[in-house]
XYZ file of C-alpha atoms in Angstrom:
718
model
C 23.468 -7.409 -10.693
C 24.866 -4.294 -9.010
C 26.729 -3.393 -12.189
C 23.591 -3.868 -14.309
C 21.519 -1.646 -12.007
C 24.301 0.978 -11.896
C 24.503 1.036 -15.683
C 20.769 1.636 -15.952
C 20.939 4.303 -13.281
C 23.828 6.110 -15.007
C 21.963 6.034 -18.262
C 18.923 7.565 -16.692
C 21.076 10.078 -14.780
C 22.700 11.231 -18.017
C 19.236 12.131 -19.242
C 18.012 13.705 -15.960
C 14.514 13.101 -14.430
C 11.366 13.917 -12.068
C 8.936 11.864 -10.060
C 5.957 13.544 -11.672
C 5.339 11.258 -14.657
C 2.470 9.224 -16.023
C 4.312 7.092 -18.556
C 1.435 6.095 -20.761
C -0.815 8.906 -22.080
C 0.236 11.623 -24.481
C -1.891 14.002 -22.426
C -0.527 12.672 -19.138
C 0.475 16.105 -17.855
C -3.244 17.036 -18.149
C -4.036 14.304 -15.599
C -5.821 15.699 -12.508
C -4.281 14.677 -9.170
C -5.469 15.279 -5.602
C -3.244 13.436 -3.138
C -0.332 15.890 -2.711
C -2.456 18.820 -1.443
C -5.879 17.204 -0.909
C -7.204 19.486 -3.717
C -7.335 19.102 -7.495
C -4.442 20.147 -9.671
C -3.234 19.287 -13.160
C -0.320 16.907 -12.797
C 2.082 19.281 -14.542
C 1.137 22.092 -12.108
C 0.774 20.142 -8.855
C 2.909 21.947 -6.286
C 3.705 18.703 -4.430
C 5.688 15.971 -6.181
C 3.257 13.286 -7.295
C 3.737 10.083 -9.298
C 0.781 8.608 -11.231
C 0.161 5.119 -12.491
C -2.635 5.643 -14.974
C -5.614 3.480 -15.927
C -4.106 2.678 -19.337
C -0.811 1.706 -17.761
C -2.624 -0.625 -15.353
C -4.470 -2.246 -18.278
C -1.298 -2.738 -20.318
C 0.725 -4.213 -17.460
C -2.122 -6.544 -16.302
C -0.807 -7.065 -12.782
C -2.274 -9.803 -10.646
C -2.145 -7.787 -7.346
C -1.337 -4.368 -6.009
C 2.075 -5.729 -4.935
C 2.767 -6.880 -8.482
C 1.674 -3.494 -9.892
C 3.712 -1.255 -7.609
C 6.917 -3.306 -7.723
C 6.636 -3.763 -11.490
C 5.930 -0.165 -12.474
C 8.030 1.966 -10.152
C 11.511 1.441 -8.775
C 10.847 2.999 -5.377
C 8.994 -0.047 -3.915
C 10.022 -3.400 -2.537
C 7.931 -6.226 -1.014
C 8.549 -9.252 1.113
C 5.280 -11.141 1.185
C 4.433 -13.804 3.792
C 1.424 -15.251 5.579
C 1.034 -12.128 7.689
C 0.657 -9.796 4.726
C 2.760 -7.656 2.409
C 5.859 -6.085 3.970
C 6.062 -2.970 1.849
C 9.006 -0.615 1.668
C 9.084 2.786 -0.030
C 12.455 4.577 -0.275
C 13.786 2.620 2.688
C 10.906 2.873 5.223
C 8.392 0.100 5.874
C 4.665 -0.471 6.184
C 4.016 1.399 9.363
C 5.418 4.600 7.834
C 3.405 4.434 4.583
C -0.182 5.594 4.582
C -2.366 3.664 2.126
C -5.605 5.335 1.108
C -8.497 4.027 -0.973
C -10.327 6.987 -2.541
C -8.736 9.237 0.028
C -9.734 7.105 3.048
C -7.367 5.052 5.217
C -6.936 1.354 4.465
C -7.233 -0.757 7.648
C -5.765 -4.216 7.383
C -2.666 -4.262 9.546
C -1.414 -7.420 11.191
C 2.089 -7.809 12.616
C 3.000 -4.449 11.100
C 2.227 -5.633 7.570
C -0.761 -4.581 5.470
C -2.999 -7.161 3.807
C -3.150 -5.525 0.345
C -5.431 -8.244 -1.014
C -8.183 -6.051 0.451
C -7.698 -4.015 -2.773
C -9.309 -5.388 -5.934
C -6.807 -4.762 -8.777
C -9.599 -4.970 -11.391
C -11.384 -2.024 -9.777
C -8.459 0.421 -9.776
C -8.746 3.500 -12.007
C -5.288 4.918 -11.162
C -2.732 5.196 -8.373
C -1.260 8.406 -7.007
C 1.978 8.303 -5.010
C 3.382 11.100 -2.889
C 6.800 10.485 -1.371
C 8.004 12.066 1.864
C 6.458 13.052 5.131
C 2.797 14.119 4.742
C 1.703 14.195 8.397
C 0.668 17.854 8.150
C -2.173 16.867 5.847
C -2.760 13.171 6.615
C -1.521 12.628 10.181
C 0.116 9.464 11.559
C 1.577 6.749 9.316
C 2.587 9.234 6.581
C 6.323 9.604 7.397
C 7.560 7.846 4.266
C 4.711 8.907 1.985
C 1.152 8.233 0.788
C -0.290 5.814 -1.738
C -3.819 6.693 -2.859
C -5.688 3.953 -4.708
C -8.415 5.584 -6.764
C -11.154 3.159 -7.744
C -13.225 3.191 -10.942
C -16.366 5.300 -11.059
C -19.366 4.117 -13.039
C -21.620 6.821 -14.507
C -23.713 4.897 -17.020
C -27.414 5.460 -16.653
C -29.387 2.302 -15.986
C -27.695 -1.084 -15.527
C -24.097 -2.135 -16.083
C -22.493 -5.523 -15.423
C -18.812 -6.472 -15.788
C -16.923 -9.718 -15.280
C -13.170 -10.303 -15.231
C -11.842 -13.858 -14.852
C -8.067 -14.412 -14.662
C -6.204 -17.752 -14.502
C -2.504 -18.382 -14.058
C 0.103 -20.877 -13.021
C 0.012 -22.594 -9.594
C -3.792 -22.476 -9.476
C -3.855 -18.683 -9.512
C -7.455 -17.438 -9.848
C -8.619 -13.799 -9.804
C -12.336 -13.121 -10.160
C -14.005 -9.718 -10.294
C -17.669 -8.929 -10.739
C -19.308 -5.519 -10.689
C -22.918 -4.384 -10.990
C -23.717 -0.688 -11.421
C -27.234 0.770 -11.081
C -27.907 4.480 -11.797
C -31.449 5.799 -11.656
C -31.945 9.527 -11.226
C -30.475 10.735 -7.967
C -29.575 7.286 -6.640
C -26.628 5.189 -7.796
C -25.237 1.870 -6.556
C -22.115 -0.155 -7.322
C -21.667 -3.662 -5.959
C -18.203 -5.222 -6.209
C -17.150 -8.846 -5.635
C -13.638 -10.198 -5.832
C -12.177 -13.669 -5.267
C -8.461 -14.529 -5.129
C -6.955 -17.995 -4.827
C -3.525 -19.621 -5.203
C -2.404 -23.211 -4.637
C 0.943 -21.830 -3.406
C 4.394 -23.188 -4.237
C 7.618 -24.439 -2.750
C 10.981 -23.112 -4.016
C 13.010 -25.270 -1.626
C 12.537 -28.097 0.820
C 15.600 -27.125 2.834
C 15.141 -25.317 6.137
C 17.445 -22.527 7.206
C 20.200 -24.137 9.337
C 20.208 -21.210 11.737
C 16.563 -21.825 12.629
C 16.558 -25.626 13.036
C 18.343 -28.145 15.231
C 19.019 -30.543 12.371
C 19.911 -30.140 8.718
C 16.449 -30.634 7.195
C 16.224 -31.106 3.411
C 12.725 -32.611 3.118
C 10.612 -29.944 4.784
C 6.992 -29.527 3.690
C 6.942 -25.807 4.369
C 5.996 -23.817 1.291
C 7.471 -20.567 0.108
C 3.916 -19.277 -0.402
C 1.080 -21.212 1.182
C -2.191 -22.073 -0.423
C -4.738 -19.317 0.300
C -8.185 -18.088 -0.632
C -9.878 -14.768 0.044
C -13.046 -13.024 -1.097
C -14.630 -9.633 -0.606
C -18.091 -8.199 -1.130
C -18.447 -4.405 -1.136
C -21.358 -2.010 -1.753
C -21.217 1.761 -2.468
C -24.319 3.941 -2.535
C -24.579 7.642 -3.506
C -27.552 9.911 -3.376
C -27.687 13.383 -4.991
C -29.784 15.177 -2.426
C -29.525 18.527 -4.263
C -27.255 19.761 -7.060
C -24.960 21.021 -4.276
C -25.131 18.135 -1.798
C -24.192 14.515 -2.352
C -24.353 11.771 0.285
C -22.768 8.325 0.321
C -22.660 5.120 2.321
C -20.636 2.020 1.765
C -19.651 -1.218 3.436
C -17.733 -4.400 2.891
C -17.020 -7.846 4.294
C -13.809 -9.756 3.680
C -12.613 -13.295 4.505
C -9.218 -14.907 4.003
C -7.937 -18.395 4.843
C -4.267 -19.441 4.657
C -3.820 -23.222 4.554
C -0.609 -24.331 6.230
C 0.877 -27.789 5.466
C 1.327 -30.320 8.277
C 4.848 -31.756 8.363
C 6.913 -34.159 10.382
C 9.866 -32.266 11.869
C 9.007 -31.095 15.409
C 9.160 -27.327 15.856
C 9.849 -26.646 12.184
C 7.098 -27.606 9.749
C 4.445 -29.164 11.944
C 1.530 -26.758 11.659
C -1.603 -27.626 13.640
C -3.635 -24.538 12.644
C -4.478 -22.411 9.586
C -4.745 -18.621 9.625
C -8.062 -16.885 9.049
C -8.842 -13.174 8.653
C -12.275 -11.653 9.040
C -12.670 -7.984 8.083
C -15.634 -5.626 7.868
C -16.126 -1.913 7.213
C -18.886 0.702 7.257
C -18.574 4.294 6.048
C -20.871 7.266 5.488
C -20.461 10.890 4.583
C -21.021 13.570 2.009
C -19.923 16.760 0.166
C -21.575 20.163 0.214
C -20.571 22.573 -2.528
C -21.172 26.010 -1.074
C -20.707 27.868 -4.318
C -23.331 25.931 -6.260
C -23.207 22.842 -8.437
C -19.912 21.718 -9.811
C -18.733 23.520 -12.950
C -17.875 21.190 -15.792
C -16.554 23.669 -18.345
C -13.323 22.528 -19.982
C -10.436 24.858 -20.498
C -11.217 27.016 -17.461
C -9.064 27.564 -14.400
C -11.810 25.861 -12.386
C -11.058 22.597 -14.154
C -7.424 22.793 -13.003
C -8.181 23.813 -9.449
C -11.301 21.708 -8.919
C -14.461 22.774 -7.180
C -14.234 25.753 -4.893
C -15.769 26.203 -1.391
C -16.636 22.626 -0.415
C -17.144 20.936 2.951
C -16.689 17.148 3.280
C -17.516 14.746 6.100
C -16.309 11.136 6.325
C -17.104 8.657 9.094
C -15.396 5.253 8.934
C -15.528 2.133 11.065
C -13.267 -0.793 10.177
C -12.511 -4.151 11.731
C -9.576 -6.497 11.137
C -9.658 -9.833 13.032
C -6.900 -12.503 12.943
C -7.621 -16.091 14.069
C -6.033 -19.497 14.386
C -8.248 -22.281 12.994
C -6.999 -25.598 14.376
C -6.571 -28.560 12.091
C -5.311 -31.023 14.700
C -5.670 -31.511 18.439
C -3.363 -28.957 20.119
C -2.448 -28.193 23.674
C -1.645 -24.483 24.088
C -2.129 -21.511 26.376
C -5.685 -20.386 26.617
C -8.460 -18.842 28.684
C -11.204 -20.745 30.482
C -13.987 -18.730 32.084
C -11.842 -15.660 31.743
C -8.883 -17.155 33.584
C -5.504 -17.949 32.005
C -4.520 -21.573 31.848
C -1.637 -23.590 30.359
C -2.111 -26.492 28.023
C -5.710 -25.763 27.138
C -6.855 -28.251 24.429
C -8.080 -27.091 20.986
C -9.667 -29.579 18.592
C -9.963 -29.586 14.792
C -12.339 -26.833 13.705
C -11.859 -24.727 16.870
C -11.059 -21.052 16.271
C -8.888 -18.948 18.569
C -8.784 -15.173 18.318
C -5.280 -13.724 18.106
C -6.159 -10.070 17.578
C -9.153 -7.951 16.718
C -8.218 -4.413 15.592
C -10.964 -1.821 15.117
C -10.591 1.712 13.823
C -13.117 4.584 14.076
C -12.149 7.660 12.080
C -14.080 10.926 11.661
C -12.824 13.598 9.280
C -14.336 17.031 8.656
C -12.692 19.191 5.975
C -13.368 22.490 4.224
C -11.736 23.965 1.118
C -12.293 27.693 0.477
C -11.207 30.170 -2.185
C -9.608 33.318 -0.765
C -8.563 36.570 -2.396
C -5.145 36.985 -4.022
C -5.070 33.533 -5.687
C -5.238 31.563 -2.473
C -7.006 28.338 -1.547
C -7.397 27.421 2.118
C -7.942 23.887 3.395
C -8.784 23.281 7.064
C -10.087 20.308 8.943
C -10.518 18.171 12.059
C -9.652 14.473 12.457
C -10.615 12.081 15.233
C -9.220 8.559 15.437
C -9.971 5.798 17.967
C -8.013 2.531 17.880
C -9.290 -0.515 19.790
C -7.294 -3.746 20.097
C -8.498 -7.006 21.605
C -5.846 -9.754 21.858
C -6.529 -12.140 24.783
C -3.310 -14.090 24.294
C -1.085 -11.239 23.203
C -1.890 -8.171 25.310
C -1.668 -7.938 29.047
C -5.219 -7.421 30.259
C -6.571 -8.554 26.854
C -7.348 -5.084 25.472
C -5.702 -1.758 24.586
C -7.023 1.498 23.171
C -5.719 4.780 21.772
C -7.283 8.175 21.006
C -5.953 10.875 18.664
C -7.437 14.211 17.631
C -5.983 16.753 15.205
C -6.614 20.158 13.663
C -4.901 21.168 10.426
C -4.767 24.100 8.017
C -3.137 24.465 4.582
C -2.801 27.492 2.321
C -2.037 27.317 -1.409
C -0.697 30.625 -2.770
C -0.530 31.291 -6.500
C -0.075 35.044 -6.383
C 3.669 34.838 -6.995
C 3.310 33.223 -10.440
C 5.524 31.533 -11.705
C 6.320 30.606 -8.110
C 3.647 28.627 -6.222
C 3.847 27.938 -2.501
C 1.874 25.503 -0.356
C 2.221 25.616 3.445
C 0.432 23.556 6.079
C 0.427 22.951 9.794
C -1.164 20.194 11.903
C -1.731 20.135 15.687
C -2.063 16.570 17.003
C -3.106 15.486 20.507
C -2.634 11.872 21.482
C -3.930 10.606 24.873
C -0.609 9.054 25.782
C 1.868 11.436 24.129
C 0.306 14.883 24.352
C 0.503 17.624 21.704
C 2.727 17.926 18.631
C 2.915 20.457 15.759
C 3.939 19.141 12.296
C 4.587 21.756 9.528
C 5.034 21.300 5.784
C 6.021 23.729 3.044
C 6.345 23.067 -0.701
C 7.265 25.348 -3.581
C 7.094 24.982 -7.376
C 8.788 27.207 -9.941
C 7.521 27.018 -13.505
C 10.083 27.983 -16.163
C 8.555 27.083 -19.523
C 8.918 23.299 -19.951
C 10.883 23.010 -16.709
C 9.284 22.393 -13.325
C 11.372 22.735 -10.159
C 9.869 21.532 -6.886
C 11.112 21.477 -3.295
C 9.550 20.270 -0.015
C 10.438 20.376 3.652
C 8.038 18.579 5.939
C 7.919 16.974 9.364
C 6.338 13.651 10.188
C 4.943 12.453 13.477
C 3.905 8.969 14.546
C 2.928 7.690 18.029
C 3.515 4.042 18.940
C 0.659 1.710 18.087
C -1.188 -0.295 20.740
C 0.664 -3.371 19.451
C 4.067 -1.768 19.802
C 3.211 -0.702 23.339
C 1.431 -3.789 24.669
C 1.844 -6.822 22.403
C 3.609 -10.038 23.467
C 3.715 -13.277 21.505
C 5.865 -16.293 20.811
C 7.151 -18.102 17.755
C 8.406 -21.719 17.728
C 11.557 -21.980 15.591
C 13.843 -24.653 17.016
C 12.973 -23.137 20.376
C 10.831 -20.303 21.568
C 11.304 -16.722 20.283
C 9.582 -14.211 22.558
C 8.431 -10.841 21.118
C 7.545 -8.016 23.449
C 5.890 -4.596 23.332
C 7.369 -1.685 25.265
C 5.313 0.841 27.274
C 8.416 3.113 27.530
C 8.502 3.853 23.791
C 8.744 7.459 22.633
C 6.785 8.976 19.757
C 8.636 9.180 16.437
C 9.132 12.369 14.440
C 10.943 13.075 11.214
C 12.347 15.805 8.974
C 12.071 15.251 5.218
C 13.801 17.242 2.500
C 12.933 16.545 -1.131
C 13.399 18.204 -4.486
C 12.583 17.353 -8.107
C 13.219 18.721 -11.569
C 11.074 17.833 -14.543
C 11.848 18.732 -18.132
C 9.907 17.897 -21.281
C 11.280 18.388 -24.786
C 9.165 17.070 -27.632
C 8.334 13.397 -26.941
C 10.993 13.076 -24.231
C 10.349 13.624 -20.530
C 13.161 13.434 -18.019
C 13.101 13.722 -14.224
C 15.341 13.667 -11.119
C 14.218 13.634 -7.453
C 16.739 13.524 -4.613
C 15.553 13.203 -1.006
C 16.720 12.969 2.581
C 14.551 11.669 5.451
C 15.712 11.628 9.098
C 13.527 9.730 11.565
C 14.184 10.331 15.275
C 13.290 7.660 17.827
C 12.415 5.197 15.041
C 10.724 2.113 16.499
C 12.101 -1.299 15.558
C 12.426 -4.839 16.936
C 15.696 -5.326 18.822
C 17.195 -8.489 20.236
C 17.693 -8.000 23.974
C 19.341 -10.147 26.691
C 16.973 -12.803 28.008
C 17.502 -11.550 31.524
C 15.878 -8.226 30.592
C 12.549 -9.858 29.756
C 9.826 -10.110 32.469
C 10.612 -12.965 34.825
C 7.149 -14.557 34.650
C 7.405 -14.804 30.847
C 10.915 -16.325 31.103
C 9.593 -18.973 33.478
C 6.518 -19.642 31.364
C 8.186 -19.850 27.889
C 11.954 -20.367 28.510
C 12.831 -18.477 25.239
C 16.137 -18.818 23.410
C 15.822 -15.300 21.948
C 13.895 -12.231 23.085
C 13.055 -9.384 20.791
C 11.450 -6.130 21.926
C 10.147 -2.964 20.275
C 12.629 -0.170 21.072
C 13.454 3.328 19.828
C 16.551 3.757 17.691
C 18.663 6.793 18.439
C 18.151 8.030 14.893
C 17.579 6.670 11.383
C 18.330 8.238 8.017
C 17.284 7.364 4.480
C 18.614 9.243 1.533
C 18.744 8.636 -2.212
C 17.603 9.786 -5.609
C 14.893 8.600 -8.045
C 15.301 8.947 -11.825
C 12.715 8.559 -14.531
C 12.890 8.833 -18.309
C 10.201 8.397 -20.932
C 10.045 8.655 -24.728
C 6.665 8.401 -26.380
C 5.294 8.454 -29.917
C 1.830 7.680 -31.146
C 2.364 3.893 -30.916
C 5.652 3.406 -29.056
C 6.594 4.135 -25.449
C 9.950 3.367 -23.923
C 11.653 4.315 -20.680
C 12.380 3.312 -17.139
C 13.100 4.360 -13.574
C 16.022 3.909 -11.253
C 16.204 4.348 -7.475
C 19.364 4.672 -5.440
C 18.922 4.252 -1.669
C 21.142 4.245 1.395
C 20.175 4.069 5.053
C 21.960 4.616 8.353
C 20.725 4.147 11.913
C 22.179 4.067 15.432
C 20.970 1.570 17.964
C 22.006 1.070 21.567
C 23.327 -2.424 22.423
C 22.388 -2.861 26.080
C 24.224 -6.170 26.440
C 27.600 -4.645 25.449
C 26.748 -1.038 26.528
C 27.764 0.357 23.134
C 26.138 2.379 20.317
C 26.237 0.495 17.049
C 25.513 1.610 13.507
C 23.025 -0.584 11.680
C 21.119 -0.545 8.449
C 17.334 -0.525 8.107
C 16.100 -4.031 7.321
C 15.137 -4.620 3.673
C 17.291 -1.855 2.177
C 18.626 -2.365 -1.373
C 21.020 0.173 -2.801
C 19.874 -0.203 -6.387
C 16.463 -0.901 -7.931
C 15.367 -0.298 -11.518
C 12.496 -0.768 -13.944
C 12.590 -0.650 -17.783
C 9.813 -1.039 -20.360
C 8.948 -0.905 -24.037
C 5.322 -0.916 -25.221
C 3.612 -0.841 -28.586
C -0.071 -0.095 -29.199
C -1.856 -0.180 -32.530
C -5.481 0.110 -33.711
C -5.960 -2.403 -36.495
C -9.574 -1.337 -36.898
C -12.313 0.418 -34.941
C -13.099 -2.989 -33.500
C -9.641 -4.374 -32.536
C -6.758 -2.807 -30.607
C -3.482 -4.622 -29.779
C -1.036 -3.707 -27.010
C 2.268 -5.425 -26.382
C 4.669 -4.643 -23.510
C 8.029 -5.915 -22.311
C 8.941 -5.048 -18.704
C 12.037 -5.637 -16.595
C 12.662 -5.043 -12.928
C 15.929 -5.426 -11.073
C 17.138 -5.189 -7.499
C 20.574 -5.486 -5.927
C 21.111 -7.356 -2.632
C 18.640 -6.505 0.197
C 20.315 -6.124 3.619
C 19.024 -7.467 6.966
C 20.372 -7.287 10.536
C 19.775 -10.955 11.275
C 19.289 -14.199 9.266
C 21.365 -13.072 6.209
C 20.624 -10.885 3.214
C 18.254 -11.211 0.280
C 19.748 -12.024 -3.122
C 19.629 -9.555 -5.972
C 17.529 -10.474 -8.977
C 16.145 -9.352 -12.322
C 12.734 -10.397 -13.675
C 11.307 -9.904 -17.146
C 7.706 -9.925 -18.251
C 5.808 -10.035 -21.561
C 2.253 -8.761 -21.526
C -0.328 -8.476 -24.331
C -3.770 -6.847 -24.383
C -6.482 -7.316 -26.963
C -9.468 -4.940 -26.999
C -12.527 -5.997 -29.062
C -14.901 -3.094 -29.331
C -15.864 -1.495 -26.032
C -17.085 -4.492 -24.086
C -14.583 -7.317 -24.544
C -10.933 -7.388 -23.478
C -8.362 -10.248 -23.376
C -5.068 -9.987 -21.531
C -2.323 -12.672 -21.629
C 1.338 -12.861 -20.813
C 4.407 -14.551 -19.378
C 5.978 -13.425 -16.118
C 9.616 -14.141 -15.135
C 10.522 -15.138 -18.684
C 14.028 -16.349 -17.766
C 12.830 -18.540 -14.879
C 14.696 -17.018 -11.983
C 14.068 -18.761 -8.666
C 15.603 -18.047 -5.266
C 16.561 -21.482 -3.806
C 17.818 -20.037 -0.513
C 16.733 -22.262 2.448
C 13.232 -21.648 3.726
C 12.982 -18.630 5.965
C 15.880 -16.822 4.249
C 14.373 -16.110 0.813
C 14.406 -12.359 1.436
C 14.984 -11.173 -2.123
C 11.999 -12.399 -4.103
C 9.585 -15.336 -3.669
C 8.800 -15.812 -7.346
C 8.265 -19.499 -8.283
C 9.844 -19.068 -11.727
C 8.203 -18.682 -15.111
C 4.438 -18.328 -14.923
C 1.733 -17.682 -17.496
C -1.597 -15.837 -17.151
C -4.689 -14.929 -19.160
C -7.762 -12.944 -18.304
C -11.059 -12.080 -20.068
C -13.227 -9.076 -19.327
C -16.839 -8.850 -20.503
C -18.866 -5.710 -19.961
C -22.562 -5.204 -20.543
C -24.287 -1.814 -20.292
C -27.926 -0.964 -20.922
C -28.500 2.767 -20.622
C -27.078 6.109 -21.470
C -24.597 8.379 -19.822
C -25.882 10.309 -16.842
C -26.684 13.967 -17.479
C -24.361 16.549 -16.003
C -27.027 17.433 -13.486
C -26.544 14.223 -11.565
C -22.905 13.362 -12.248
C -21.195 12.517 -9.030
C -19.430 15.391 -7.375
C -17.057 12.804 -5.885
C -15.714 11.846 -9.294
C -13.473 14.037 -11.404
C -13.599 13.668 -15.176
C -10.245 11.900 -15.208
C -11.881 8.885 -13.545
C -14.609 8.420 -16.185
C -14.480 5.115 -17.977
C -13.261 5.124 -21.582
């Protein structure tokens, strides 16, 4: 596997590369992007390295989830999904260092340090923008590794529009999407419903010997448990004047994970399911100080976006995690506010594990200045509230953060463009911190050279500071927060070169990211745990959040694409290495360790063919391959390398009917590693899928007068 990935990487290296590629549209470099600077730029002229997964690419690939899409279409990502969510890695750093945005606003769905990405409806994604490297100067905490901005579809049809997508696949996989759009004059509404279900699967019935007392070969534990989730969301916009647009939206989300009951004590006996209850409310608006948005094509305003605008966003989001008991269970609990051991729970009882709530207020202005400058400035306020009666001492924890930031984009030095930003952050527990960023782009004909230096900053979360919980795995494992944690900060250096000649586009993007005081779980001597917890739980292993001395990730990403009218072929390759130093208190030594989940080599390849047989019927066929070498972990062994191949077809009938069908994991690769150690991929083997989309629209396009100022033309539906 390593040789195969190296061969692909050397092939791509021989051709050179850049991370600034949309691999599907002939006019891809005319794509408008916003994530890198928070302002609009043509992709080819964006001063900050940005990768785009376009709407057409999403349709052709037909991914079942955001995890499937990201891992299948770019080599920089890796996932390790489990009941707690999707453990995402980007260029060596995990979930807590990757900021995920939906339409520029923070996704809130963390549990156990892992995001629940099923909050995102894959059928409602217009495109995805990815910015790698520290972006704390613009986006604040959680942006040390980079930013993923999920941009949803915008519906501008006047009158009434209804769409339905139903997808079915192996192992009872069901994906349902319904959307209703209403546009009447100044008021528009879009209602979105999604349902996801899987029966789950079991790749092995053998339990990991290191985690059990006996050699168990008939476990009922599944690799992926049966689960169901649904979400209902509403988005309203009102065009108060041609210059002012207001919006309000909200959502509710529910997820249940059904865990099998077994017969081996401490291993696969599960007496409770997991349930998640989410909700969100948001409101805000945009005020265009220079008048209504200009829509003229071919002008500089189209490239740079609307000038002189003030935006306000107010968000409240809730993520609650519960046990729902399926059998009578004696466990720790609270009665009349007092802690008690062996409190009984009965089938149907629900016990709150954690309730996380986020309030975020963001005020931002973008202004045109003399001498080809554009200034962005803003204020952010964030309040985190955590309630966890069984997992936080005192039951609750809070955190406050405020920040001021400024960014200047200077185009006077054409063909050299410079973007510089600075953020001042104040956290109630960790004081003040400045985080700068500077990026430069040099345009030399068909060659684009980019370079970035930026600092990242991240304070410990309330969980990392205060959380404590247990896991039963052939004995009790105790996990502890740490109030002595330091804030993390990083230095990121990145560069990229992009060259286009005819139908061929080639890119290369090396990077280096050093994270100081990186927070990770460390196994500590049992004697160092609080005495009352040792007496209460008698753990066989204690793990605690601690700061590493330092951590480094470095590597290079390669991309190549060749495109004609009907054919597209290419791929991407990512080389990664990590190093970190961690103090071993038991042996009083400093040891060098890797960052969990690191794989040296990952690659993606693809070939697609699209043809219009008539004005009524369009066919698309794509073959995709993704590969990974071994993934390394500090404990419990490493994840096996793999390669997975996929065939996808799309059939467009007119404007309103679309059929997608395909086969995933064509060569039926399955990781049979004992349960608990399948750390490479959890695929069940060969699966098939098919989906049908039906769209009905009664009305005409909205006039320019009332087109949403929130939506750039690149997001309009085809």
